[in-house]
Amino acid sequence: MMGKMIIGRYLPGNSIIHQLDPRCKFIATFIFVAIVFLANNWLTYLILSIFVLVAVAFSQVSLGFFIRGIRPMIFLILFTVALQVLFTPGGQPFWQWWIFSLSNLSIKNGIFIFMRFLLIILISTLLTITTTPLQMSDAVGAILKPLKVMHFPVEEVALMLSIALQFIPLLSDETTKIMNAQRARGVDFGDGNLFQQLKAIVPILIPLFVSSFNIAYDLSIAMESRGYQSSSHRSKYRQLHWQGADSLVILLFIVLTILLIIFRS
């Protein structure tokens, strides 16, 4: 059975990570996604891995929970890694046929790509499971607030991001329900070759799109009935407070960046 998508789901808790300012977690996540590309050897990836594992430990969420959430994306990750392994030129070749080749360099790059995907997914998941969608919306609005001078629709972007993050697990659950219903009617999604399996997925897309439009319509009606209006004059019940722990976290990410620059080959 397809694993549940955990990106976009909030897991209530009282850990150090949960208590951080959502602006801090957003900034730290974007810094990590940027600096992960600085890693280009075993030592730098080891530093990143230890850093992420420590962050996961501080969230008081089991690592197995994160791993189970990665399962729905494992095919995409392995497909990307396979392309990197089979189409990377150079290095000592082990096997070659037509346009495909396998070498020590391609295997090394494939492992690095896999680790890069894994680390980015883990740190992004850490953000979403420790931050409520409303906190994310407030954080994005606060971070993008300087763009208001250029008449950038900050509130609209923050709202769209908040809704999109909530739709990820919702659509994942809908997909699982539709697949279970299809299996009950005798559909086998793992039967046949790759093209036959892809063809079997087509009947899932139509009911999924219909369900998505219905959910979006219900959401728009609910927002309209409650008189929601995006305006810069709206007051906020929840106030964000930047504390010393948030500054310390950003400092740690700066130190991590410096370490990656020093130890990269």
PDB file of C-alpha atoms in Angstrom:
ATOM      1  CA  MET A   1       0.000   0.000   0.000  1.00  0.00           C
ATOM      2  CA  MET A   2       1.211   3.467  -0.772  1.00  0.00           C
ATOM      3  CA  GLY A   3       2.801   5.208   2.196  1.00  0.00           C
ATOM      4  CA  LYS A   4       1.312   8.430   3.476  1.00  0.00           C
ATOM      5  CA  MET A   5       2.895  11.676   2.401  1.00  0.00           C
ATOM      6  CA  ILE A   6       4.081  13.500   5.522  1.00  0.00           C
ATOM      7  CA  ILE A   7       5.294  16.692   3.823  1.00  0.00           C
ATOM      8  CA  GLY A   8       2.632  19.298   4.577  1.00  0.00           C
ATOM      9  CA  ARG A   9       1.363  17.517   7.692  1.00  0.00           C
ATOM     10  CA  TYR A  10       1.709  19.155  11.090  1.00  0.00           C
ATOM     11  CA  LEU A  11       2.612  16.936  14.023  1.00  0.00           C
ATOM     12  CA  PRO A  12       1.805  18.639  17.351  1.00  0.00           C
ATOM     13  CA  GLY A  13       4.633  18.738  19.855  1.00  0.00           C
ATOM     14  CA  ASN A  14       6.523  20.813  22.370  1.00  0.00           C
ATOM     15  CA  SER A  15      10.094  20.267  21.199  1.00  0.00           C
ATOM     16  CA  ILE A  16      12.770  22.908  20.725  1.00  0.00           C
ATOM     17  CA  ILE A  17      12.124  22.854  16.963  1.00  0.00           C
ATOM     18  CA  HIS A  18       8.377  23.299  17.475  1.00  0.00           C
ATOM     19  CA  GLN A  19       8.964  26.367  19.650  1.00  0.00           C
ATOM     20  CA  LEU A  20      11.210  28.168  17.169  1.00  0.00           C
ATOM     21  CA  ASP A  21       9.864  31.189  15.341  1.00  0.00           C
ATOM     22  CA  PRO A  22       8.402  30.037  11.983  1.00  0.00           C
ATOM     23  CA  ARG A  23      10.393  32.786  10.232  1.00  0.00           C
ATOM     24  CA  CYS A  24      13.569  31.255  11.635  1.00  0.00           C
ATOM     25  CA  LYS A  25      12.613  27.790  10.417  1.00  0.00           C
ATOM     26  CA  PHE A  26      11.755  29.109   6.955  1.00  0.00           C
ATOM     27  CA  ILE A  27      15.026  31.022   6.626  1.00  0.00           C
ATOM     28  CA  ALA A  28      17.040  28.087   7.983  1.00  0.00           C
ATOM     29  CA  THR A  29      15.388  25.678   5.535  1.00  0.00           C
ATOM     30  CA  PHE A  30      16.121  27.894   2.539  1.00  0.00           C
ATOM     31  CA  ILE A  31      19.727  28.321   3.705  1.00  0.00           C
ATOM     32  CA  PHE A  32      20.098  24.549   3.959  1.00  0.00           C
ATOM     33  CA  VAL A  33      18.607  23.924   0.506  1.00  0.00           C
ATOM     34  CA  ALA A  34      21.089  26.436  -0.912  1.00  0.00           C
ATOM     35  CA  ILE A  35      24.209  25.202   0.890  1.00  0.00           C
ATOM     36  CA  VAL A  36      23.537  21.507   0.318  1.00  0.00           C
ATOM     37  CA  PHE A  37      24.919  22.059  -3.195  1.00  0.00           C
ATOM     38  CA  LEU A  38      28.244  23.099  -1.653  1.00  0.00           C
ATOM     39  CA  ALA A  39      28.819  19.508  -0.547  1.00  0.00           C
ATOM     40  CA  ASN A  40      30.932  17.621  -3.063  1.00  0.00           C
ATOM     41  CA  ASN A  41      32.809  14.964  -1.064  1.00  0.00           C
ATOM     42  CA  TRP A  42      32.196  12.349   1.628  1.00  0.00           C
ATOM     43  CA  LEU A  43      33.223  14.607   4.520  1.00  0.00           C
ATOM     44  CA  THR A  44      30.877  17.461   3.610  1.00  0.00           C
ATOM     45  CA  TYR A  45      27.957  15.081   3.143  1.00  0.00           C
ATOM     46  CA  LEU A  46      28.799  13.481   6.497  1.00  0.00           C
ATOM     47  CA  ILE A  47      28.688  16.924   8.141  1.00  0.00           C
ATOM     48  CA  LEU A  48      25.289  17.657   6.560  1.00  0.00           C
ATOM     49  CA  SER A  49      23.931  14.245   7.541  1.00  0.00           C
ATOM     50  CA  ILE A  50      24.992  14.638  11.179  1.00  0.00           C
ATOM     51  CA  PHE A  51      23.496  18.138  11.254  1.00  0.00           C
ATOM     52  CA  VAL A  52      20.139  16.928   9.909  1.00  0.00           C
ATOM     53  CA  LEU A  53      20.022  13.896  12.216  1.00  0.00           C
ATOM     54  CA  VAL A  54      20.683  16.114  15.237  1.00  0.00           C
ATOM     55  CA  ALA A  55      17.891  18.463  14.102  1.00  0.00           C
ATOM     56  CA  VAL A  56      15.524  15.488  13.722  1.00  0.00           C
ATOM     57  CA  ALA A  57      16.467  14.312  17.225  1.00  0.00           C
ATOM     58  CA  PHE A  58      15.687  17.756  18.662  1.00  0.00           C
ATOM     59  CA  SER A  59      12.234  17.629  17.029  1.00  0.00           C
ATOM     60  CA  GLN A  60      11.403  14.572  19.198  1.00  0.00           C
ATOM     61  CA  VAL A  61       9.951  12.831  16.146  1.00  0.00           C
ATOM     62  CA  SER A  62      11.241   9.344  15.395  1.00  0.00           C
ATOM     63  CA  LEU A  63      13.485   8.948  12.363  1.00  0.00           C
ATOM     64  CA  GLY A  64      11.310   6.038  11.223  1.00  0.00           C
ATOM     65  CA  PHE A  65       8.402   8.459  10.819  1.00  0.00           C
ATOM     66  CA  PHE A  66      10.494  10.510   8.389  1.00  0.00           C
ATOM     67  CA  ILE A  67      11.643   7.414   6.484  1.00  0.00           C
ATOM     68  CA  ARG A  68       8.061   6.158   6.071  1.00  0.00           C
ATOM     69  CA  GLY A  69       7.090   9.545   4.659  1.00  0.00           C
ATOM     70  CA  ILE A  70       9.828   9.328   2.019  1.00  0.00           C
ATOM     71  CA  ARG A  71       8.439   6.092   0.542  1.00  0.00           C
ATOM     72  CA  PRO A  72       5.925   7.787  -1.816  1.00  0.00           C
ATOM     73  CA  MET A  73       8.809   9.755  -3.382  1.00  0.00           C
ATOM     74  CA  ILE A  74      11.367   6.954  -3.535  1.00  0.00           C
ATOM     75  CA  PHE A  75      10.560   6.119  -7.187  1.00  0.00           C
ATOM     76  CA  LEU A  76      11.235   9.707  -8.297  1.00  0.00           C
ATOM     77  CA  ILE A  77      14.479   9.786  -6.303  1.00  0.00           C
ATOM     78  CA  LEU A  78      15.726   6.458  -7.684  1.00  0.00           C
ATOM     79  CA  PHE A  79      14.752   7.463 -11.238  1.00  0.00           C
ATOM     80  CA  THR A  80      16.781  10.682 -10.948  1.00  0.00           C
ATOM     81  CA  VAL A  81      19.721   8.775  -9.451  1.00  0.00           C
ATOM     82  CA  ALA A  82      19.563   6.198 -12.271  1.00  0.00           C
ATOM     83  CA  LEU A  83      19.759   8.970 -14.892  1.00  0.00           C
ATOM     84  CA  GLN A  84      22.752  10.455 -13.084  1.00  0.00           C
ATOM     85  CA  VAL A  85      24.511   7.079 -12.853  1.00  0.00           C
ATOM     86  CA  LEU A  86      23.909   5.976 -16.453  1.00  0.00           C
ATOM     87  CA  PHE A  87      24.600   9.272 -18.227  1.00  0.00           C
ATOM     88  CA  THR A  88      27.573  10.686 -16.303  1.00  0.00           C
ATOM     89  CA  PRO A  89      30.725  10.559 -18.485  1.00  0.00           C
ATOM     90  CA  GLY A  90      34.271  10.232 -17.181  1.00  0.00           C
ATOM     91  CA  GLY A  91      35.920   8.138 -14.507  1.00  0.00           C
ATOM     92  CA  GLN A  92      37.010   4.527 -14.700  1.00  0.00           C
ATOM     93  CA  PRO A  93      34.382   2.666 -16.765  1.00  0.00           C
ATOM     94  CA  PHE A  94      32.989  -0.630 -15.440  1.00  0.00           C
ATOM     95  CA  TRP A  95      30.336  -1.196 -18.103  1.00  0.00           C
ATOM     96  CA  GLN A  96      29.208   0.560 -21.280  1.00  0.00           C
ATOM     97  CA  TRP A  97      26.499  -0.075 -23.849  1.00  0.00           C
ATOM     98  CA  TRP A  98      25.301   2.389 -26.494  1.00  0.00           C
ATOM     99  CA  ILE A  99      24.714   5.731 -24.721  1.00  0.00           C
ATOM    100  CA  PHE A 100      24.728   4.173 -21.254  1.00  0.00           C
ATOM    101  CA  SER A 101      27.831   3.785 -19.115  1.00  0.00           C
ATOM    102  CA  LEU A 102      28.759   2.893 -15.560  1.00  0.00           C
ATOM    103  CA  SER A 103      31.916   4.140 -13.894  1.00  0.00           C
ATOM    104  CA  ASN A 104      33.303   4.872 -10.454  1.00  0.00           C
ATOM    105  CA  LEU A 105      32.587   8.571 -11.014  1.00  0.00           C
ATOM    106  CA  SER A 106      28.945   7.993 -12.036  1.00  0.00           C
ATOM    107  CA  ILE A 107      28.312   5.726  -9.030  1.00  0.00           C
ATOM    108  CA  LYS A 108      29.856   8.314  -6.704  1.00  0.00           C
ATOM    109  CA  ASN A 109      27.758  11.107  -8.222  1.00  0.00           C
ATOM    110  CA  GLY A 110      24.642   8.927  -7.989  1.00  0.00           C
ATOM    111  CA  ILE A 111      25.209   8.356  -4.277  1.00  0.00           C
ATOM    112  CA  PHE A 112      25.749  12.089  -3.753  1.00  0.00           C
ATOM    113  CA  ILE A 113      22.542  12.926  -5.661  1.00  0.00           C
ATOM    114  CA  PHE A 114      20.618  10.399  -3.571  1.00  0.00           C
ATOM    115  CA  MET A 115      21.982  11.881  -0.329  1.00  0.00           C
ATOM    116  CA  ARG A 116      21.200  15.400  -1.549  1.00  0.00           C
ATOM    117  CA  PHE A 117      17.574  14.486  -2.273  1.00  0.00           C
ATOM    118  CA  LEU A 118      17.285  12.678   1.047  1.00  0.00           C
ATOM    119  CA  LEU A 119      18.687  15.562   3.093  1.00  0.00           C
ATOM    120  CA  ILE A 120      16.511  18.182   1.373  1.00  0.00           C
ATOM    121  CA  ILE A 121      13.380  16.078   1.890  1.00  0.00           C
ATOM    122  CA  LEU A 122      14.241  15.475   5.564  1.00  0.00           C
ATOM    123  CA  ILE A 123      14.873  19.163   6.329  1.00  0.00           C
ATOM    124  CA  SER A 124      11.727  20.223   4.405  1.00  0.00           C
ATOM    125  CA  THR A 125       9.662  17.625   6.240  1.00  0.00           C
ATOM    126  CA  LEU A 126      11.096  18.854   9.531  1.00  0.00           C
ATOM    127  CA  LEU A 127       9.785  22.322   8.683  1.00  0.00           C
ATOM    128  CA  THR A 128       6.260  21.198   7.828  1.00  0.00           C
ATOM    129  CA  ILE A 129       5.690  18.754  10.694  1.00  0.00           C
ATOM    130  CA  THR A 130       6.821  21.283  13.327  1.00  0.00           C
ATOM    131  CA  THR A 131       5.050  24.335  11.877  1.00  0.00           C
ATOM    132  CA  THR A 132       1.325  24.775  11.454  1.00  0.00           C
ATOM    133  CA  PRO A 133       0.026  26.025   8.067  1.00  0.00           C
ATOM    134  CA  LEU A 134      -1.131  29.257   9.728  1.00  0.00           C
ATOM    135  CA  GLN A 135       2.339  29.825  11.164  1.00  0.00           C
ATOM    136  CA  MET A 136       3.832  29.220   7.718  1.00  0.00           C
ATOM    137  CA  SER A 137       1.459  31.729   6.181  1.00  0.00           C
ATOM    138  CA  ASP A 138       2.374  34.323   8.813  1.00  0.00           C
ATOM    139  CA  ALA A 139       6.080  33.610   8.357  1.00  0.00           C
ATOM    140  CA  VAL A 140       5.965  33.985   4.568  1.00  0.00           C
ATOM    141  CA  GLY A 141       3.980  37.192   4.910  1.00  0.00           C
ATOM    142  CA  ALA A 142       6.514  38.598   7.387  1.00  0.00           C
ATOM    143  CA  ILE A 143       9.532  37.588   5.281  1.00  0.00           C
ATOM    144  CA  LEU A 144       8.071  39.043   2.074  1.00  0.00           C
ATOM    145  CA  LYS A 145       6.719  42.160   3.766  1.00  0.00           C
ATOM    146  CA  PRO A 146       9.480  44.467   2.375  1.00  0.00           C
ATOM    147  CA  LEU A 147       8.220  43.645  -1.141  1.00  0.00           C
ATOM    148  CA  LYS A 148       4.983  45.516  -0.416  1.00  0.00           C
ATOM    149  CA  VAL A 149       6.701  48.753  -1.433  1.00  0.00           C
ATOM    150  CA  MET A 150       6.797  47.286  -4.964  1.00  0.00           C
ATOM    151  CA  HIS A 151       3.078  46.376  -4.709  1.00  0.00           C
ATOM    152  CA  PHE A 152       3.915  42.670  -4.499  1.00  0.00           C
ATOM    153  CA  PRO A 153       0.832  40.655  -3.366  1.00  0.00           C
ATOM    154  CA  VAL A 154       2.405  39.363  -0.148  1.00  0.00           C
ATOM    155  CA  GLU A 155      -0.833  38.265   1.544  1.00  0.00           C
ATOM    156  CA  GLU A 156      -2.023  36.400  -1.552  1.00  0.00           C
ATOM    157  CA  VAL A 157       1.284  34.538  -1.928  1.00  0.00           C
ATOM    158  CA  ALA A 158       1.310  33.595   1.759  1.00  0.00           C
ATOM    159  CA  LEU A 159      -2.267  32.330   1.486  1.00  0.00           C
ATOM    160  CA  MET A 160      -1.523  30.293  -1.646  1.00  0.00           C
ATOM    161  CA  LEU A 161       1.522  28.704  -0.012  1.00  0.00           C
ATOM    162  CA  SER A 162      -0.464  27.824   3.094  1.00  0.00           C
ATOM    163  CA  ILE A 163      -3.255  26.242   1.040  1.00  0.00           C
ATOM    164  CA  ALA A 164      -0.797  24.390  -1.206  1.00  0.00           C
ATOM    165  CA  LEU A 165       0.993  22.854   1.780  1.00  0.00           C
ATOM    166  CA  GLN A 166      -2.315  21.687   3.227  1.00  0.00           C
ATOM    167  CA  PHE A 167      -3.342  20.195  -0.122  1.00  0.00           C
ATOM    168  CA  ILE A 168      -0.238  17.977  -0.381  1.00  0.00           C
ATOM    169  CA  PRO A 169      -1.235  15.441   2.323  1.00  0.00           C
ATOM    170  CA  LEU A 170      -4.909  15.864   1.435  1.00  0.00           C
ATOM    171  CA  LEU A 171      -4.344  14.863  -2.204  1.00  0.00           C
ATOM    172  CA  SER A 172      -2.046  12.067  -1.067  1.00  0.00           C
ATOM    173  CA  ASP A 173      -4.841  10.634   1.078  1.00  0.00           C
ATOM    174  CA  GLU A 174      -7.319  11.017  -1.781  1.00  0.00           C
ATOM    175  CA  THR A 175      -4.946   9.157  -4.115  1.00  0.00           C
ATOM    176  CA  THR A 176      -4.633   6.325  -1.605  1.00  0.00           C
ATOM    177  CA  LYS A 177      -8.435   6.073  -1.283  1.00  0.00           C
ATOM    178  CA  ILE A 178      -8.909   5.987  -5.055  1.00  0.00           C
ATOM    179  CA  MET A 179      -6.199   3.344  -5.499  1.00  0.00           C
ATOM    180  CA  ASN A 180      -7.748   1.189  -2.765  1.00  0.00           C
ATOM    181  CA  ALA A 181     -11.143   1.510  -4.464  1.00  0.00           C
ATOM    182  CA  GLN A 182      -9.595   0.506  -7.799  1.00  0.00           C
ATOM    183  CA  ARG A 183      -7.847  -2.463  -6.176  1.00  0.00           C
ATOM    184  CA  ALA A 184     -11.177  -3.571  -4.692  1.00  0.00           C
ATOM    185  CA  ARG A 185     -12.484  -3.657  -8.285  1.00  0.00           C
ATOM    186  CA  GLY A 186      -9.623  -5.883  -9.411  1.00  0.00           C
ATOM    187  CA  VAL A 187      -7.079  -3.363 -10.709  1.00  0.00           C
ATOM    188  CA  ASP A 188      -3.459  -4.428 -10.128  1.00  0.00           C
ATOM    189  CA  PHE A 189      -1.123  -1.420 -10.270  1.00  0.00           C
ATOM    190  CA  GLY A 190       1.989  -3.596 -10.035  1.00  0.00           C
ATOM    191  CA  ASP A 191       1.113  -5.971 -12.872  1.00  0.00           C
ATOM    192  CA  GLY A 192       2.753  -5.832 -16.316  1.00  0.00           C
ATOM    193  CA  ASN A 193       5.660  -3.809 -17.675  1.00  0.00           C
ATOM    194  CA  LEU A 194       6.397  -0.161 -16.986  1.00  0.00           C
ATOM    195  CA  PHE A 195       4.074   1.169 -19.715  1.00  0.00           C
ATOM    196  CA  GLN A 196       1.202  -1.034 -18.531  1.00  0.00           C
ATOM    197  CA  GLN A 197       1.688   0.176 -14.957  1.00  0.00           C
ATOM    198  CA  LEU A 198       1.669   3.803 -16.136  1.00  0.00           C
ATOM    199  CA  LYS A 199      -1.506   3.106 -18.122  1.00  0.00           C
ATOM    200  CA  ALA A 200      -3.132   1.675 -14.991  1.00  0.00           C
ATOM    201  CA  ILE A 201      -2.512   4.984 -13.201  1.00  0.00           C
ATOM    202  CA  VAL A 202      -4.567   6.955 -15.760  1.00  0.00           C
ATOM    203  CA  PRO A 203      -7.954   5.941 -14.200  1.00  0.00           C
ATOM    204  CA  ILE A 204      -6.717   7.483 -10.942  1.00  0.00           C
ATOM    205  CA  LEU A 205      -6.084  10.929 -12.421  1.00  0.00           C
ATOM    206  CA  ILE A 206      -9.650  11.785 -13.494  1.00  0.00           C
ATOM    207  CA  PRO A 207     -11.332  11.144 -10.103  1.00  0.00           C
ATOM    208  CA  LEU A 208      -8.358  12.808  -8.397  1.00  0.00           C
ATOM    209  CA  PHE A 209      -8.789  15.968 -10.490  1.00  0.00           C
ATOM    210  CA  VAL A 210     -12.549  15.969  -9.856  1.00  0.00           C
ATOM    211  CA  SER A 211     -11.982  15.558  -6.126  1.00  0.00           C
ATOM    212  CA  SER A 212      -9.370  18.341  -6.151  1.00  0.00           C
ATOM    213  CA  PHE A 213     -11.715  20.791  -7.862  1.00  0.00           C
ATOM    214  CA  ASN A 214     -14.503  19.889  -5.426  1.00  0.00           C
ATOM    215  CA  ILE A 215     -12.227  20.494  -2.433  1.00  0.00           C
ATOM    216  CA  ALA A 216     -11.036  23.807  -3.901  1.00  0.00           C
ATOM    217  CA  TYR A 217     -14.642  24.869  -4.567  1.00  0.00           C
ATOM    218  CA  ASP A 218     -15.727  23.999  -1.020  1.00  0.00           C
ATOM    219  CA  LEU A 219     -12.752  25.917   0.350  1.00  0.00           C
ATOM    220  CA  SER A 220     -13.570  29.017  -1.692  1.00  0.00           C
ATOM    221  CA  ILE A 221     -17.197  28.917  -0.539  1.00  0.00           C
ATOM    222  CA  ALA A 222     -16.104  28.551   3.085  1.00  0.00           C
ATOM    223  CA  MET A 223     -13.695  31.504   2.807  1.00  0.00           C
ATOM    224  CA  GLU A 224     -16.290  33.655   1.073  1.00  0.00           C
ATOM    225  CA  SER A 225     -19.005  32.825   3.620  1.00  0.00           C
ATOM    226  CA  ARG A 226     -16.654  33.888   6.409  1.00  0.00           C
ATOM    227  CA  GLY A 227     -15.996  37.212   4.710  1.00  0.00           C
ATOM    228  CA  TYR A 228     -12.302  36.605   4.069  1.00  0.00           C
ATOM    229  CA  GLN A 229     -10.584  39.518   2.345  1.00  0.00           C
ATOM    230  CA  SER A 230      -6.891  39.805   1.668  1.00  0.00           C
ATOM    231  CA  SER A 231      -5.897  43.267   2.775  1.00  0.00           C
ATOM    232  CA  SER A 232      -2.837  44.937   4.216  1.00  0.00           C
ATOM    233  CA  HIS A 233      -5.089  46.495   6.871  1.00  0.00           C
ATOM    234  CA  ARG A 234      -6.067  43.148   8.380  1.00  0.00           C
ATOM    235  CA  SER A 235      -4.937  42.683  11.978  1.00  0.00           C
ATOM    236  CA  LYS A 236      -3.379  39.429  13.196  1.00  0.00           C
ATOM    237  CA  TYR A 237      -4.373  37.485  16.281  1.00  0.00           C
ATOM    238  CA  ARG A 238      -1.118  35.487  16.263  1.00  0.00           C
ATOM    239  CA  GLN A 239       2.008  37.566  16.795  1.00  0.00           C
ATOM    240  CA  LEU A 240       5.464  36.287  15.879  1.00  0.00           C
ATOM    241  CA  HIS A 241       8.268  36.712  18.403  1.00  0.00           C
ATOM    242  CA  TRP A 242      11.930  36.326  17.435  1.00  0.00           C
ATOM    243  CA  GLN A 243      13.954  35.037  20.403  1.00  0.00           C
ATOM    244  CA  GLY A 244      17.551  34.276  21.233  1.00  0.00           C
ATOM    245  CA  ALA A 245      17.160  30.625  20.247  1.00  0.00           C
ATOM    246  CA  ASP A 246      16.149  31.701  16.736  1.00  0.00           C
ATOM    247  CA  SER A 247      19.276  33.837  16.346  1.00  0.00           C
ATOM    248  CA  LEU A 248      21.367  30.899  17.602  1.00  0.00           C
ATOM    249  CA  VAL A 249      19.847  28.590  14.973  1.00  0.00           C
ATOM    250  CA  ILE A 250      20.654  31.021  12.157  1.00  0.00           C
ATOM    251  CA  LEU A 251      24.199  31.336  13.552  1.00  0.00           C
ATOM    252  CA  LEU A 252      24.539  27.534  13.486  1.00  0.00           C
ATOM    253  CA  PHE A 253      23.521  27.483   9.821  1.00  0.00           C
ATOM    254  CA  ILE A 254      26.100  30.165   9.057  1.00  0.00           C
ATOM    255  CA  VAL A 255      28.752  28.035  10.824  1.00  0.00           C
ATOM    256  CA  LEU A 256      27.575  25.014   8.803  1.00  0.00           C
ATOM    257  CA  THR A 257      27.990  27.022   5.597  1.00  0.00           C
ATOM    258  CA  ILE A 258      31.534  28.005   6.579  1.00  0.00           C
ATOM    259  CA  LEU A 259      32.419  24.357   7.367  1.00  0.00           C
ATOM    260  CA  LEU A 260      31.147  23.210   3.960  1.00  0.00           C
ATOM    261  CA  ILE A 261      33.217  25.888   2.208  1.00  0.00           C
ATOM    262  CA  ILE A 262      36.330  24.906   4.175  1.00  0.00           C
ATOM    263  CA  PHE A 263      36.053  21.143   3.672  1.00  0.00           C
ATOM    264  CA  ARG A 264      34.728  21.035   0.098  1.00  0.00           C
ATOM    265  CA  SER A 265      37.254  19.675  -2.395  1.00  0.00           C
TER     266      SER A 265
END
